[in-house]
JSON list of C-alpha atoms in Angstrom, two decimals:
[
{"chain": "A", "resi": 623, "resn": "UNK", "atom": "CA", "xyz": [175.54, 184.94, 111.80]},
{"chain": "A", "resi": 624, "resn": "UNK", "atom": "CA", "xyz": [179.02, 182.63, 111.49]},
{"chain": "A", "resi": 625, "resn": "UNK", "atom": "CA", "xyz": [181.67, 184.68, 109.28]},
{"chain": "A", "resi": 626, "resn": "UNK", "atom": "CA", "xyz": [182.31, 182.03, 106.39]},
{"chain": "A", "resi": 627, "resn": "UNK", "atom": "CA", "xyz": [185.03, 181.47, 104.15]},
{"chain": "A", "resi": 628, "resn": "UNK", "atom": "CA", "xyz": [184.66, 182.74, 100.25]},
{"chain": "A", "resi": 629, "resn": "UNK", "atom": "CA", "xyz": [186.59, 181.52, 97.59]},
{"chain": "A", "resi": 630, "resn": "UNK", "atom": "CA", "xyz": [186.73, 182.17, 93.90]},
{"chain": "A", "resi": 631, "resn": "UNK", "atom": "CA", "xyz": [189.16, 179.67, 92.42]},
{"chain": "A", "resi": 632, "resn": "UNK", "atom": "CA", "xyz": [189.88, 178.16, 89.41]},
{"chain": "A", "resi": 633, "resn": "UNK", "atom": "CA", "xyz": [192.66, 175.37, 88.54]},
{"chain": "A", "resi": 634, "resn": "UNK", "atom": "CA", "xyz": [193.20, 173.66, 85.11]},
{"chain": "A", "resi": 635, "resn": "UNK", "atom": "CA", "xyz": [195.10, 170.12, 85.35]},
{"chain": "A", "resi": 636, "resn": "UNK", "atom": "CA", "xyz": [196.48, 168.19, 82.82]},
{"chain": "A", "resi": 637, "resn": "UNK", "atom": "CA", "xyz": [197.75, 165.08, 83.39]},
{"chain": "A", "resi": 638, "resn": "UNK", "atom": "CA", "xyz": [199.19, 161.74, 80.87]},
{"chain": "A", "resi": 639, "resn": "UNK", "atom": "CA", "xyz": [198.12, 158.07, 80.38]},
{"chain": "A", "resi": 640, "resn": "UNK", "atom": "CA", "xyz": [200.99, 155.78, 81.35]},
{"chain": "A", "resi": 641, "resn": "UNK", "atom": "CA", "xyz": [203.61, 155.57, 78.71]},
{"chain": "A", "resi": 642, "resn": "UNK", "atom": "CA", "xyz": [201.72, 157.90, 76.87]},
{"chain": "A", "resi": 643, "resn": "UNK", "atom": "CA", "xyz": [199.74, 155.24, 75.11]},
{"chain": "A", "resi": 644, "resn": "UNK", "atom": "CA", "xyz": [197.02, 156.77, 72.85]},
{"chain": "A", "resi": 645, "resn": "UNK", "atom": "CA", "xyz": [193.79, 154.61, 75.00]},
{"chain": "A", "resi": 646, "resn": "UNK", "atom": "CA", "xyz": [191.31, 157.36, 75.18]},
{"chain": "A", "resi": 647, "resn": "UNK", "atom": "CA", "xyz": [189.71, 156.51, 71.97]},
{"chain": "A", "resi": 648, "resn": "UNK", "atom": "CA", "xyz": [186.78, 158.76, 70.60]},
{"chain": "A", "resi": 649, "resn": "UNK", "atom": "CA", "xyz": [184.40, 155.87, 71.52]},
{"chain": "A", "resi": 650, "resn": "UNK", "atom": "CA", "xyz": [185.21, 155.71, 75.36]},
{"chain": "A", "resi": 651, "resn": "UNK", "atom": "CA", "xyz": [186.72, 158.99, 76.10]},
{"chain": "A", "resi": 652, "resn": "UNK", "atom": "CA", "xyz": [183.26, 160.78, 76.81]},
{"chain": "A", "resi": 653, "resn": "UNK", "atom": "CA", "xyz": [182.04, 158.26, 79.20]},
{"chain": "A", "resi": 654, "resn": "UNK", "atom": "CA", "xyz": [185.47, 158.20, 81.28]},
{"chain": "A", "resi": 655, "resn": "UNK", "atom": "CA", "xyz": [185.30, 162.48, 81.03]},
{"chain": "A", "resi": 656, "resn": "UNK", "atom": "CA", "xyz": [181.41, 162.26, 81.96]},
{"chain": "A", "resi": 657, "resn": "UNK", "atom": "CA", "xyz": [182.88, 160.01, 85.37]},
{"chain": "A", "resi": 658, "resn": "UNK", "atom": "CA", "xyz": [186.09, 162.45, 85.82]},
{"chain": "A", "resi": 659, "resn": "UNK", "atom": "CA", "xyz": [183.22, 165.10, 86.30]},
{"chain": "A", "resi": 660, "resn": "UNK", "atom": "CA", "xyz": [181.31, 163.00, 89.05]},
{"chain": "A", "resi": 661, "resn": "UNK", "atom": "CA", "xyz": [184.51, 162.53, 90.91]},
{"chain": "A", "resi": 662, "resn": "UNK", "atom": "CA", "xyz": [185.65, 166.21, 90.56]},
{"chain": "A", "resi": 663, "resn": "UNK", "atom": "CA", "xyz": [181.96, 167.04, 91.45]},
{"chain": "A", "resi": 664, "resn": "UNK", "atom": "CA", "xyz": [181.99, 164.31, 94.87]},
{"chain": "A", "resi": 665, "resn": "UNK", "atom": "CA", "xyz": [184.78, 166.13, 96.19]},
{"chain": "A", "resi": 666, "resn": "UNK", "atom": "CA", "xyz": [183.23, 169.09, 96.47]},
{"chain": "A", "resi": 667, "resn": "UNK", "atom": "CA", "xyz": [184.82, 171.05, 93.43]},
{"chain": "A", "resi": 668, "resn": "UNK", "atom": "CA", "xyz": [182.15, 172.70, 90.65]},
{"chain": "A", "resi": 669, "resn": "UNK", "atom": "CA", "xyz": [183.65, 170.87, 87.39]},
{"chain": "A", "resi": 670, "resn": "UNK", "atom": "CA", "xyz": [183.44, 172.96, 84.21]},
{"chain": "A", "resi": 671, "resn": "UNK", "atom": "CA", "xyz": [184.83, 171.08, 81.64]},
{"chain": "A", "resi": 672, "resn": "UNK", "atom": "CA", "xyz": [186.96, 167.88, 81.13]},
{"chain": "A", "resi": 673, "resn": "UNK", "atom": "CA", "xyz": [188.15, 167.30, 77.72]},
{"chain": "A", "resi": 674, "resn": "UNK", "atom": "CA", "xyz": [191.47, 165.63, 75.89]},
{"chain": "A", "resi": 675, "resn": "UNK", "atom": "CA", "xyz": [193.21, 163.68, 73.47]},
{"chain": "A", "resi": 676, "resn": "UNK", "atom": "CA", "xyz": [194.33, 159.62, 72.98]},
{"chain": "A", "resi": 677, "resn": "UNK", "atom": "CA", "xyz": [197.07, 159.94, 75.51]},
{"chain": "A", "resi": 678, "resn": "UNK", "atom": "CA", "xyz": [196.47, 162.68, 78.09]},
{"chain": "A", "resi": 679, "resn": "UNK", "atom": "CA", "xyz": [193.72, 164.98, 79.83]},
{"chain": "A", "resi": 680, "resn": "UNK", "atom": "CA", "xyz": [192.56, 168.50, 80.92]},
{"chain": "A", "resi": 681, "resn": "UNK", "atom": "CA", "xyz": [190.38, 169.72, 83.57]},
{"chain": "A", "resi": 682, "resn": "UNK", "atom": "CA", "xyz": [189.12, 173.26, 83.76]},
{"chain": "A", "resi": 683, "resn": "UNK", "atom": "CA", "xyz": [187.23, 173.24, 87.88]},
{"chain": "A", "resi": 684, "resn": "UNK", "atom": "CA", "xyz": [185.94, 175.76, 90.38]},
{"chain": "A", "resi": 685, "resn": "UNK", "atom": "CA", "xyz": [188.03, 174.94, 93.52]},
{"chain": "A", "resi": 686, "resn": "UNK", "atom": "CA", "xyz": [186.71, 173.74, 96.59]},
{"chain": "A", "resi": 687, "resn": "UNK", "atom": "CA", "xyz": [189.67, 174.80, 99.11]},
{"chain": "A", "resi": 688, "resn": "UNK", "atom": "CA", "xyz": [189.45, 172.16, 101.70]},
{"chain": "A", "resi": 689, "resn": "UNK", "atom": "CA", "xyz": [190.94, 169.45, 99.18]},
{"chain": "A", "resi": 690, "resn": "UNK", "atom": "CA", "xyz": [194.57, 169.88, 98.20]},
{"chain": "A", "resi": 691, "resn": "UNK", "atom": "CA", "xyz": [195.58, 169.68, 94.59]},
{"chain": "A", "resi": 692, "resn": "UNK", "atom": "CA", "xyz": [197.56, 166.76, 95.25]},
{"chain": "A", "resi": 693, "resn": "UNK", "atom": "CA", "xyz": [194.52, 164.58, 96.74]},
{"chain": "A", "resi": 694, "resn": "UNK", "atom": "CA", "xyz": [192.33, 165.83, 93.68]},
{"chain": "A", "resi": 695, "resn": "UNK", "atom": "CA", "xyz": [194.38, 164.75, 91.30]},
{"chain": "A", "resi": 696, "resn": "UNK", "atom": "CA", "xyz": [194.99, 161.48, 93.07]},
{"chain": "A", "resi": 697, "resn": "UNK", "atom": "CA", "xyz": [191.38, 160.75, 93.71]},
{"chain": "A", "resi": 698, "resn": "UNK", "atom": "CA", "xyz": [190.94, 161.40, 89.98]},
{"chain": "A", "resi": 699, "resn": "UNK", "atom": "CA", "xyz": [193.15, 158.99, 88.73]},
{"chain": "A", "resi": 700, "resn": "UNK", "atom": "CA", "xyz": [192.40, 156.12, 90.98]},
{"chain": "A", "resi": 701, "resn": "UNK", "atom": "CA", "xyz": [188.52, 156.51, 90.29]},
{"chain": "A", "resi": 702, "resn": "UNK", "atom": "CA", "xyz": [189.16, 156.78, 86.82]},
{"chain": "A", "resi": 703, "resn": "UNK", "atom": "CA", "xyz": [191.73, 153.76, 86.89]},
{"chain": "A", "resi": 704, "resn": "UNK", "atom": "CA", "xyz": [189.64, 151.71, 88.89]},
{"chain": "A", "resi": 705, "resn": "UNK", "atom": "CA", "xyz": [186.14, 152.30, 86.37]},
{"chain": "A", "resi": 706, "resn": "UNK", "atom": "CA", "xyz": [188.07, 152.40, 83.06]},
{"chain": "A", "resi": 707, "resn": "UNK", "atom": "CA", "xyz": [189.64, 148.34, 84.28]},
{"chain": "A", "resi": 708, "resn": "UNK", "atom": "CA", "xyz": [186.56, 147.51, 85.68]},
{"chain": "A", "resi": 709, "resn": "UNK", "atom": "CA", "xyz": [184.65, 148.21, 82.69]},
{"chain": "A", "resi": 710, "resn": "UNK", "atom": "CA", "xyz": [187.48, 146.32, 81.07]},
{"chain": "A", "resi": 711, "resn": "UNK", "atom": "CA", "xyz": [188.02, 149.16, 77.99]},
{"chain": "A", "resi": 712, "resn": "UNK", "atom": "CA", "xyz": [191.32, 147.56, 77.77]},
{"chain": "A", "resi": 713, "resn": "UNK", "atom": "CA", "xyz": [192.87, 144.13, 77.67]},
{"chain": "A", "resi": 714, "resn": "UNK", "atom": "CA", "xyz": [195.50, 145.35, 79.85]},
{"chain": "A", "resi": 715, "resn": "UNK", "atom": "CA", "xyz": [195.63, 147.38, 82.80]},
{"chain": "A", "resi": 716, "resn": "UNK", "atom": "CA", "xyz": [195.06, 150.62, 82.52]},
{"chain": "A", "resi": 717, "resn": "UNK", "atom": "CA", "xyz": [197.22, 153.52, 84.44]},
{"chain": "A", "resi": 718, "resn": "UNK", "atom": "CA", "xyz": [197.57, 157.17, 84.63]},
{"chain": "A", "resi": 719, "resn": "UNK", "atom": "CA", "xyz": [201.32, 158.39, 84.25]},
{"chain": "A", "resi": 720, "resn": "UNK", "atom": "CA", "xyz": [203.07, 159.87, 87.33]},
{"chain": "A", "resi": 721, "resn": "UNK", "atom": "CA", "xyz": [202.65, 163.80, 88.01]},
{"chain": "A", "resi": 722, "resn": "UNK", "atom": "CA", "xyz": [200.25, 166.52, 86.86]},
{"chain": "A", "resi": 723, "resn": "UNK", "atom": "CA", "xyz": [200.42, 170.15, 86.01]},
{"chain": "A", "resi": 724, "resn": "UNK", "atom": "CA", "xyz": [197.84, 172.69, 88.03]},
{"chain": "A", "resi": 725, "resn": "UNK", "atom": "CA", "xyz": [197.56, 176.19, 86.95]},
{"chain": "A", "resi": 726, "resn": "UNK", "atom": "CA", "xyz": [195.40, 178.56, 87.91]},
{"chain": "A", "resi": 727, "resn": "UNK", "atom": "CA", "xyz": [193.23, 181.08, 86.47]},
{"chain": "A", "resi": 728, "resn": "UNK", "atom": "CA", "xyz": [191.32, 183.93, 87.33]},
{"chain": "A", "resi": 729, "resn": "UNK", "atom": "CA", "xyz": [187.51, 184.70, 86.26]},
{"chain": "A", "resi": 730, "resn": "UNK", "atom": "CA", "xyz": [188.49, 186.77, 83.68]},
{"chain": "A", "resi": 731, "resn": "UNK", "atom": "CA", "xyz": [190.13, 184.07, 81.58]},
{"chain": "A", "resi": 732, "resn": "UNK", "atom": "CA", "xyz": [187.65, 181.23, 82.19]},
{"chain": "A", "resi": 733, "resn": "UNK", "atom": "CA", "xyz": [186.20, 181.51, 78.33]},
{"chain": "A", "resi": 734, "resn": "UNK", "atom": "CA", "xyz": [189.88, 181.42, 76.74]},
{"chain": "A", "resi": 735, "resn": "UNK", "atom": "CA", "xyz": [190.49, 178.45, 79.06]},
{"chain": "A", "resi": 736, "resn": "UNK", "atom": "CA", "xyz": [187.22, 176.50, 77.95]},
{"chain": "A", "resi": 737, "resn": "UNK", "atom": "CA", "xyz": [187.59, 177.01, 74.71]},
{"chain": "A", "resi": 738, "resn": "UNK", "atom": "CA", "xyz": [190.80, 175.99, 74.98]},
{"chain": "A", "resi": 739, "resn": "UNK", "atom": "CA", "xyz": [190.32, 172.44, 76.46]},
{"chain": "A", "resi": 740, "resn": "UNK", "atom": "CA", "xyz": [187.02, 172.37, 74.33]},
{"chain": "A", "resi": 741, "resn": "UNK", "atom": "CA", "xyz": [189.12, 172.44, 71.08]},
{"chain": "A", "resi": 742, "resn": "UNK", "atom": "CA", "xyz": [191.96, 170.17, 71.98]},
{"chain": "A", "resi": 743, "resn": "UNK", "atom": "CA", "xyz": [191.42, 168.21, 68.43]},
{"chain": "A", "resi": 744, "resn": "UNK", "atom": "CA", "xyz": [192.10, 171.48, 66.54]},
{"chain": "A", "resi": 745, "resn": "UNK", "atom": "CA", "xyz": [194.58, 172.31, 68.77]},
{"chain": "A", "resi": 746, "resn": "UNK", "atom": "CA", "xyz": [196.98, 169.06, 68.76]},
{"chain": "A", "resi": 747, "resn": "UNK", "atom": "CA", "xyz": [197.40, 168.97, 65.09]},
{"chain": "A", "resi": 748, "resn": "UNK", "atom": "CA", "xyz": [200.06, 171.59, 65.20]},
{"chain": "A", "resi": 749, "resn": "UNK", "atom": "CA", "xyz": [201.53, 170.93, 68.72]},
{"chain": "A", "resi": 750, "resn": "UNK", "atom": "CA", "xyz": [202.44, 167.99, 70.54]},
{"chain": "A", "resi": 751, "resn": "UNK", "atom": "CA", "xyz": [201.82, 167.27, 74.22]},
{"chain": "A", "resi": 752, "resn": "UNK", "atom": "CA", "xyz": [205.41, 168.24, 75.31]},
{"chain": "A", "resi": 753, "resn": "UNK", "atom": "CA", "xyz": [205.37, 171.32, 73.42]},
{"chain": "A", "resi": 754, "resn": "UNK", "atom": "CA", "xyz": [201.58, 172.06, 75.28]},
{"chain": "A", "resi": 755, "resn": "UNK", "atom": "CA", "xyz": [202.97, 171.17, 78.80]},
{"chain": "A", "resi": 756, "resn": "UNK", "atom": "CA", "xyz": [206.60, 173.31, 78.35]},
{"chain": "A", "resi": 757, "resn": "UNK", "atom": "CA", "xyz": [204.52, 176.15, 76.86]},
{"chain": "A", "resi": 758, "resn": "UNK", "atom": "CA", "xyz": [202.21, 175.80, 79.93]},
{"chain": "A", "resi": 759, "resn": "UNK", "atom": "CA", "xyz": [205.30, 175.63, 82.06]},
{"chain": "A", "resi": 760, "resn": "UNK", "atom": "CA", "xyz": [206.98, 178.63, 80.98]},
{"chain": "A", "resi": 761, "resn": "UNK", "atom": "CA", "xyz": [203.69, 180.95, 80.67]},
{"chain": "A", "resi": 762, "resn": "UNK", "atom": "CA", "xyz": [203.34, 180.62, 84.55]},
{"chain": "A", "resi": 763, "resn": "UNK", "atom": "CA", "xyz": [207.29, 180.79, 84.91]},
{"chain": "A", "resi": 764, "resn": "UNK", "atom": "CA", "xyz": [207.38, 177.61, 86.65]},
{"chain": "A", "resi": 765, "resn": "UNK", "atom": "CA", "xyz": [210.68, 176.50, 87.76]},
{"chain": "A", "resi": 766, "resn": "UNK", "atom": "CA", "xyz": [210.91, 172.61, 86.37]},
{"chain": "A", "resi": 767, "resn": "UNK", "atom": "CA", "xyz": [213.52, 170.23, 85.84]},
{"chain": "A", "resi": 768, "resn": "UNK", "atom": "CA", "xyz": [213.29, 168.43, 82.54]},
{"chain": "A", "resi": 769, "resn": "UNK", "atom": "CA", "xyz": [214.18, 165.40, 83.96]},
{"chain": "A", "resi": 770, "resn": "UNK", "atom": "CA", "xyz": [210.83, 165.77, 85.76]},
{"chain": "A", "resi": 771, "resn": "UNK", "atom": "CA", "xyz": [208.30, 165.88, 83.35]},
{"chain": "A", "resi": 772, "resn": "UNK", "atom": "CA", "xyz": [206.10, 163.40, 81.74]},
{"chain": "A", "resi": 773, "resn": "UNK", "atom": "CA", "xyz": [207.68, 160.23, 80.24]},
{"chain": "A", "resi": 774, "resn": "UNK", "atom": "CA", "xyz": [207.61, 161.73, 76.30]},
{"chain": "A", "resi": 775, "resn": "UNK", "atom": "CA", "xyz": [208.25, 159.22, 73.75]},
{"chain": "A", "resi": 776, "resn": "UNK", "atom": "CA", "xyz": [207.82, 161.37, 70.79]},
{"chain": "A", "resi": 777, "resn": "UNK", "atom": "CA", "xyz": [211.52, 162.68, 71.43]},
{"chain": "A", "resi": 778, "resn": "UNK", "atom": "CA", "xyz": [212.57, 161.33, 67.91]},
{"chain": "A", "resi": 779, "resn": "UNK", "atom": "CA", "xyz": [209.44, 162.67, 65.90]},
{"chain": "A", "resi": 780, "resn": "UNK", "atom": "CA", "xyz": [209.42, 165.88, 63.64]},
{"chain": "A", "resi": 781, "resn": "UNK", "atom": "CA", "xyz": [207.72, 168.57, 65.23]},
{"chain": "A", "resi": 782, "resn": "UNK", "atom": "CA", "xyz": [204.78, 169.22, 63.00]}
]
C-alpha cells in the first residue's frame, strides 16, 4: 500500500465584475454560478456553494491541493468570461475585475460560511461590498494596502 496525501481544506473566494458593474442579473446569475461549479468541480476541487450579488461573487470549495489559489481563481474567471460573451448575456464584453480574496476555513465553520454566501441578498442591504471585503480583511488580520483593493465606485454613497 502507497502512503497518500490527505487533505481537509476549505477556501472561500470572492472576487468583482469589472468596474463593478451590477451584470449578474437574477435572470442569468444561476446559470453562470451552475458553470462556476463545473469549472471549480473540473479542476479537481469539491464545490459547495457559489452564490452573489449584481456586481461580485463568492465561492465556498473543498480544496484540491495540487491547484494553487491563483490558477483557480484564474481558470474561473476566464471560463466564466469566455461562456458569459459567448452566450452573448451582454452587448459588451464582459470581464472579471483584477484580484480576489481567499480565506480559509476550517470544518467547524462550514455551516456559518454557507449560510453566509447563501443569504447574500439579506445580507447586502445593510453593507456594501467594500465594507464586506475590509471586514473580511481585517477578521483574518490580513496585511493590505488600500490602494490594492477592488476598484470601488461607491466611495461617494451614504453607507446604509
Amino acid at each position: 500500500m502507497k502512503p497518500g496525501a490527505f487533505t481537509q481544506l476549505y477556501i472561500h473566494l470572492v472576487f468583482a465584475v469589472q468596474y463593478r458593474a451590477y451584470l449578474l442579473h437574477d435572470d442569468i446569475r444561476p446559470r453562470i454560478f451552475e458553470y462556476m461549479s463545473g469549472i471549480v468541480t473540473d479542476l479537481k476541487h469539491k464545490s459547495i456553494i457559489v452564490n452573489g450579488m449584481p456586481d461580485h461573487v463568492h465561492i465556498l470549495l473543498g480544496w484540491h491541493p495540487n491547484v494553487s489559489i491563483s490558477d483557480t481563481v484564474h481558470d474561473i474567471k476566464r471560463g466564466t468570461s469566455l461562456f458569459i460573451n459567448r452566450e452573448k448575456f451582454f452587448r459588451g464584453n464582459f470581464a472579471w475585475q483584477e484580484g480576489y480574496g481567499a480565506f480559509s476555513y476550517s470544518r467547524s465553520h462550514l455551516n456559518n460560511v454557507y449560510e453566509y454566501i447563501q443569504n447574500q441578498q439579506a445580507h447586502h442591504q445593510t453593507k456594501t461590498l467594500r465594507q464586506e471585503y475590509v471586514d473580511f480583511l481585517t477578521h483574518f488580520n490580513a496585511q493590505y494596502d488600500p490602494r490594492y483593493l477592488f476598484e470601488f465606485f461607491d466611495d461617494n454613497l451614504p453607507t446604509p
